[in-house]
Coordinates of C-alpha atoms and ligand atoms in Angstrom, one line a residue:
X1 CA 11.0 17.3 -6.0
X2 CA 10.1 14.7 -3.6
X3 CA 13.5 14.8 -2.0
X4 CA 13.4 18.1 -1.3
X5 CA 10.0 17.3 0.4
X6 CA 10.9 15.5 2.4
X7 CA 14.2 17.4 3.8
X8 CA 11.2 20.6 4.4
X9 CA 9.5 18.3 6.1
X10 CA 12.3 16.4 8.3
X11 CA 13.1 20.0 9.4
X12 CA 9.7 20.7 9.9
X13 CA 9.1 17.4 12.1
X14 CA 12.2 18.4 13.9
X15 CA 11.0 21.6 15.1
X16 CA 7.5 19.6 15.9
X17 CA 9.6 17.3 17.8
X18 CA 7.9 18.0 21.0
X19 CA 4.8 17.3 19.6
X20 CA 2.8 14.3 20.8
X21 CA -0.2 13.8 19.8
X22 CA -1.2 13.3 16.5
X23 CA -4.3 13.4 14.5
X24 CA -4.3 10.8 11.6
X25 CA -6.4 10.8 8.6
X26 CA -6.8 9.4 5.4
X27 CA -8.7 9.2 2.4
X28 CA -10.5 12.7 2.8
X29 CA -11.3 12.5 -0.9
X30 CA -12.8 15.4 -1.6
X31 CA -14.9 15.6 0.8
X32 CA -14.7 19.2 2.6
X33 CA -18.0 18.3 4.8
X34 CA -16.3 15.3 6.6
X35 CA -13.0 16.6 6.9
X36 CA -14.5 19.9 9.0
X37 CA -16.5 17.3 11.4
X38 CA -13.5 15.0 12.4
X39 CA -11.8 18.5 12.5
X40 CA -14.3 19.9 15.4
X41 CA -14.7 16.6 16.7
X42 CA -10.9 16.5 17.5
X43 CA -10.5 20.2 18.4
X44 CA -7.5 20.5 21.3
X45 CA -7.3 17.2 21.1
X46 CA -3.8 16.8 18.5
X47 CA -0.6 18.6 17.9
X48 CA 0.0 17.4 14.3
X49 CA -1.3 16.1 11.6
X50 CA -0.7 12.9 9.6
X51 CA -2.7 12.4 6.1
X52 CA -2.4 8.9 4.7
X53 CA -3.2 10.4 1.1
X54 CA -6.0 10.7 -1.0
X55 CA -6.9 13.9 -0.2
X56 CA -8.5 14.6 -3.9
X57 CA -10.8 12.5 -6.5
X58 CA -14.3 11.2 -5.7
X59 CA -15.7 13.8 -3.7
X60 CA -16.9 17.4 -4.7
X61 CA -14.4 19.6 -2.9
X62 CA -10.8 19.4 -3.7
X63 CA -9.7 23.0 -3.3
X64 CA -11.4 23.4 0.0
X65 CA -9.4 20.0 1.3
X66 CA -6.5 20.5 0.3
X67 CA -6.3 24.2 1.3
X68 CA -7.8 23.1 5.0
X69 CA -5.1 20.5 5.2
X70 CA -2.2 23.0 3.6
X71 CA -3.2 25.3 6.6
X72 CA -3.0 22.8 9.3
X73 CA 0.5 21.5 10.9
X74 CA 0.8 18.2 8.8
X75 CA 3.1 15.6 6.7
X76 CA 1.1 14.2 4.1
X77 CA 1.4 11.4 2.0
X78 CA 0.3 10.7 -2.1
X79 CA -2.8 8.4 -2.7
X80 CA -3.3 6.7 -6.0
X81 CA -6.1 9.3 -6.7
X82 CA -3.3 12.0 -6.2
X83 CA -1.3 10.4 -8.1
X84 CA -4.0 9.8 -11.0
X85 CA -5.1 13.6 -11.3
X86 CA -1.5 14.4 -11.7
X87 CA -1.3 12.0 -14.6
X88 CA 1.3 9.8 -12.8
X89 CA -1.1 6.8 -13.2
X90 CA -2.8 4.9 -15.9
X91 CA -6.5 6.0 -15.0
X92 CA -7.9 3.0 -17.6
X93 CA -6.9 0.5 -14.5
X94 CA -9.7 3.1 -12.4
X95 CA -13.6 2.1 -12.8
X96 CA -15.6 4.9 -15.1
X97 CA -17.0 6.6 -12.3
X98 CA -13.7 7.0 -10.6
X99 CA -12.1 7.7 -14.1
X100 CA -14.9 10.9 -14.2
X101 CA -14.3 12.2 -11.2
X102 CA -10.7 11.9 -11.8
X103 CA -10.8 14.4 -15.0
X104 CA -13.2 16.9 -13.1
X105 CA -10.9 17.1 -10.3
X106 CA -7.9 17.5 -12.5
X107 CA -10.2 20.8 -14.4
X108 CA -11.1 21.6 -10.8
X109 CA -8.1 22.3 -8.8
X110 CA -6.3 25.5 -9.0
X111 CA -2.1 25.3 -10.3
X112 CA -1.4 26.2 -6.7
X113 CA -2.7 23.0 -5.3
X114 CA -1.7 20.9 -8.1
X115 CA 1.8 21.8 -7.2
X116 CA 1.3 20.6 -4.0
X117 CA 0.3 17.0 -4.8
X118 CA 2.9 17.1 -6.9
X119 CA 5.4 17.8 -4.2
X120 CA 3.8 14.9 -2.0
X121 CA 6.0 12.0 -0.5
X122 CA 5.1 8.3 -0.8
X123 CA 6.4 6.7 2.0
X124 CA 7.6 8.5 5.9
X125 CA 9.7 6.9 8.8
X126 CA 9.0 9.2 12.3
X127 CA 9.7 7.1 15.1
X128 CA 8.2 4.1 15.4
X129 CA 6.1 4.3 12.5
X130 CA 6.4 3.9 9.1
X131 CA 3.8 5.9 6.8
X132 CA 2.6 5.1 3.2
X133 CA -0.9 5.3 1.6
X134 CA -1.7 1.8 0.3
X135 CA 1.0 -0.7 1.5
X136 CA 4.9 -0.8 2.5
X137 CA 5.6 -2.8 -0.4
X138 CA 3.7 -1.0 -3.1
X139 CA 3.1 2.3 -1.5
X140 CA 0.4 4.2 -3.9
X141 CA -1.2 0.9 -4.6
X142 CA -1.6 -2.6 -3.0
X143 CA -4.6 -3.5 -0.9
X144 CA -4.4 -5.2 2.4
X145 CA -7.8 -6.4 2.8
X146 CA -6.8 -9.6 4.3
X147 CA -3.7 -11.4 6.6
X148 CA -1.6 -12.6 3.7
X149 CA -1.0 -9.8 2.2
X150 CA -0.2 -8.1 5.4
X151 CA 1.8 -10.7 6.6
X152 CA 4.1 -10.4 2.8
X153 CA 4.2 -7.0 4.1
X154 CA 5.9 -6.6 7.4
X155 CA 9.1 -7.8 5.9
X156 CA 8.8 -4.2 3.9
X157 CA 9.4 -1.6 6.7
X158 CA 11.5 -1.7 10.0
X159 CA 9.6 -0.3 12.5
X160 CA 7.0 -1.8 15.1
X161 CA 4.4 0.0 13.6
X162 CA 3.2 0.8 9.8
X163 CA 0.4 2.9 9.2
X164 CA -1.9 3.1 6.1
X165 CA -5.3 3.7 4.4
X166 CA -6.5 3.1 0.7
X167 CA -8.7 0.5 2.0
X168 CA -11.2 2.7 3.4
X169 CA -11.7 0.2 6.3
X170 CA -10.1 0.9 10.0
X171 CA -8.7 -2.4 10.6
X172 CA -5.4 -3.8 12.7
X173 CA -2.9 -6.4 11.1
X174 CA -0.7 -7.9 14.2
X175 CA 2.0 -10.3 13.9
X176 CA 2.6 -13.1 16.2
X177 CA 3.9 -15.9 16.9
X178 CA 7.4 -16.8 15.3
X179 CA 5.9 -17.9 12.2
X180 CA 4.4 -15.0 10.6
X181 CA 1.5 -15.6 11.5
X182 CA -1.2 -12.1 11.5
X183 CA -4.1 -11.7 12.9
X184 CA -7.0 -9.3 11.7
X185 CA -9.1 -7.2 14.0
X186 CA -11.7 -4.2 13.7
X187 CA -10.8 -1.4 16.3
X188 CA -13.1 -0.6 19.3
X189 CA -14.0 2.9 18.4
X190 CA -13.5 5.7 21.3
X191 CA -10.9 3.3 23.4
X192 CA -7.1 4.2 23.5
X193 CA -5.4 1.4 23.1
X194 CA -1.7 0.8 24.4
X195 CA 0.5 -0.5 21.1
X196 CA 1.8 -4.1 23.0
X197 CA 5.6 -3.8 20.6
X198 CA 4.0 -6.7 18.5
X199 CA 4.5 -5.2 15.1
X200 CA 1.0 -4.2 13.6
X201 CA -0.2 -2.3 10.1
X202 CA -2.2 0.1 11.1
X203 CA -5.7 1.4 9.1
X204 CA -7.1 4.4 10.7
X205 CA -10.0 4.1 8.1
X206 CA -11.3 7.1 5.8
X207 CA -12.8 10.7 6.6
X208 CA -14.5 11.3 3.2
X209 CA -15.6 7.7 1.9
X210 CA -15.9 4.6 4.2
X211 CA -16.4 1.4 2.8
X212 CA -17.0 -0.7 6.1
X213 CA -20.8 -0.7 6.0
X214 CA -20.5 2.3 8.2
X215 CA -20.7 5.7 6.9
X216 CA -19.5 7.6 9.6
X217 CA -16.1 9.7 8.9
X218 CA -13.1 7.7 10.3
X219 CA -10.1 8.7 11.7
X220 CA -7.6 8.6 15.1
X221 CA -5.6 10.0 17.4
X222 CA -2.1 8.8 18.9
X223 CA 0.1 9.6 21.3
X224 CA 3.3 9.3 19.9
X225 CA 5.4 9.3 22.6
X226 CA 3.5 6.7 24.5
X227 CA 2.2 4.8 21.4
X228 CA -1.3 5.0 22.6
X229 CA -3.6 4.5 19.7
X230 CA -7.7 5.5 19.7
X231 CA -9.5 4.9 16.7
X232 CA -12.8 6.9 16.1
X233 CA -15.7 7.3 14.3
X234 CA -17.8 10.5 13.7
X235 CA -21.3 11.0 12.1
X236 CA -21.4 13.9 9.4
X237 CA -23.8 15.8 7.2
X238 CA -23.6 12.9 4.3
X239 CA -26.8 14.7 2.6
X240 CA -24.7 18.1 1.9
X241 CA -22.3 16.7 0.2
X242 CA -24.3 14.8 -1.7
X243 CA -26.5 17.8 -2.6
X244 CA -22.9 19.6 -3.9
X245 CA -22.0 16.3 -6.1
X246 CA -25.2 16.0 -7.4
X247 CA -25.2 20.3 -8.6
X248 CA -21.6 19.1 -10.3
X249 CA -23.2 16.2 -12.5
X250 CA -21.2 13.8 -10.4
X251 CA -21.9 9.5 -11.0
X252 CA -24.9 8.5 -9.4
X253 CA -23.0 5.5 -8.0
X254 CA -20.9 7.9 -6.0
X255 CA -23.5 9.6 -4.4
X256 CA -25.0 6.8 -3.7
X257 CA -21.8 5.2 -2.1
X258 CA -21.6 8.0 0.5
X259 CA -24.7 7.2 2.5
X260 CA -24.0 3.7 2.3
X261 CA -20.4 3.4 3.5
X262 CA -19.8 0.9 1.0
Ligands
LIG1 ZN1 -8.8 6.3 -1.3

């Protein structure tokens, strides 16, 4: 199933080859209000899409994401909440609240889209880049929060550039030196940024839940031919979703989390 994935979407990219610039998102999770903001706010600005994963769990409005997203020129990746409503995961490793929005997103989404996260991909080479939702080495699953584990990472993948989310926090790993050493930088929202050839892991940060302090919707754009990177942030209307999770019974804490960024 996944290999055959992944050959649609190698012909796919191949007809897109011309395409160059590229709208990357991640972690949507449900969250139909955000996704439509960073949507209009990048409107004529991207050729193609790239979704990290995580498009489902959390969030009130899985069918609406991922039939947006299924309509959009895109490759997208599985998250670990994909992966959980599709049973492919041991959800008693989740906290409760996750664990409950996990179940009512599994009642919630139609066959249809079920059989498209089923068909998602874990890990994409295009280019320069290498894609996967959590980490190179454990693709559905490992944090990088912090330099070591992104510097036990760049031995995983063979491109300059690896990009991933699961974190929920927009963040640049960069090698240098010639002993492994990584440093860790926030992005400057709003500036393109030329990639240097250093090899860097790559968070563009999360549309539908940020966990940075900051509750804005994250996401970027790159040129891919030029490897010209922009991250951005993108204020959305936190209290409507919130309004729709609370009218499904949906954990407090999640609510809550929303308007918080955390
Ligand atoms: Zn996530």
């Amino acid at each position: 199933m996944v290999l055959s994935y992944r050959v649609q979407h190698e012909a796919r990219l191949t007809e897109h080859s011309d395409y160059m610039r590229v709208l990357i998102i991640s972690d949507i999770h449900a969250n139909v209000t955000a996704f439509e903001t960073v949507l209009r706010d990048a409107k004529g600005q991207w050729d193609y899409v790239w979704c990290l994963g995580d498009v489902v769990g959390y969030g009130p409005d899985p069918n609406e994401c991922v039939t947006m997203l299924r309509e959009l020129p895109h490759l997208c990746l599985a998250g670990n909440h994909d992966w959980a409503v599709l049973d492919r995961l041991d959800i008693r490793t989740f906290n409760p609240d996750a664990r409950r929005a996990v179940d009512w997103t599994r009642e919630s989404l139609t066959d249809e889209n079920l059989q498209w996260l089923e068909a998602l991909p874990v890990t994409f080479v295009i280019g320069d880049y290498t894609l996967a939702h959590a980490s190179p080495r454990e693709p559905i699953l490992e944090y990088i929060l912090e330099t070591k584990t992104a510097a036990d990472n760049f031995p995983h993948f063979e491109t300059p550039y690896c990009v991933v989310g699961h974190t929920h926090q927009p963040m640049i790993y960069e090698l240098f030196g010639s002993f492994g050493d990584v440093s860790m930088n926030r992005p400057v929202y709003g500036q393109p940024r030329t990639l240097n050839g250093r090899r860097q892991i790559i968070n563009p940060g999360s549309v539908g839940q940020p966990r940075d302090a900051d509750p804005r919707a994250a996401y970027s754009i790159l040129d891919f031919e030029h490897n010209i990177w922009e991250h951005r942030r993108i204020p959305y209307d936190v209290a409507a979703v919130q309004r729709r999770m609370r009218q499904h019974r949906m954990p407090d804490r999640l609510v809550a989390r929303l308007e918080l960024g955390m």
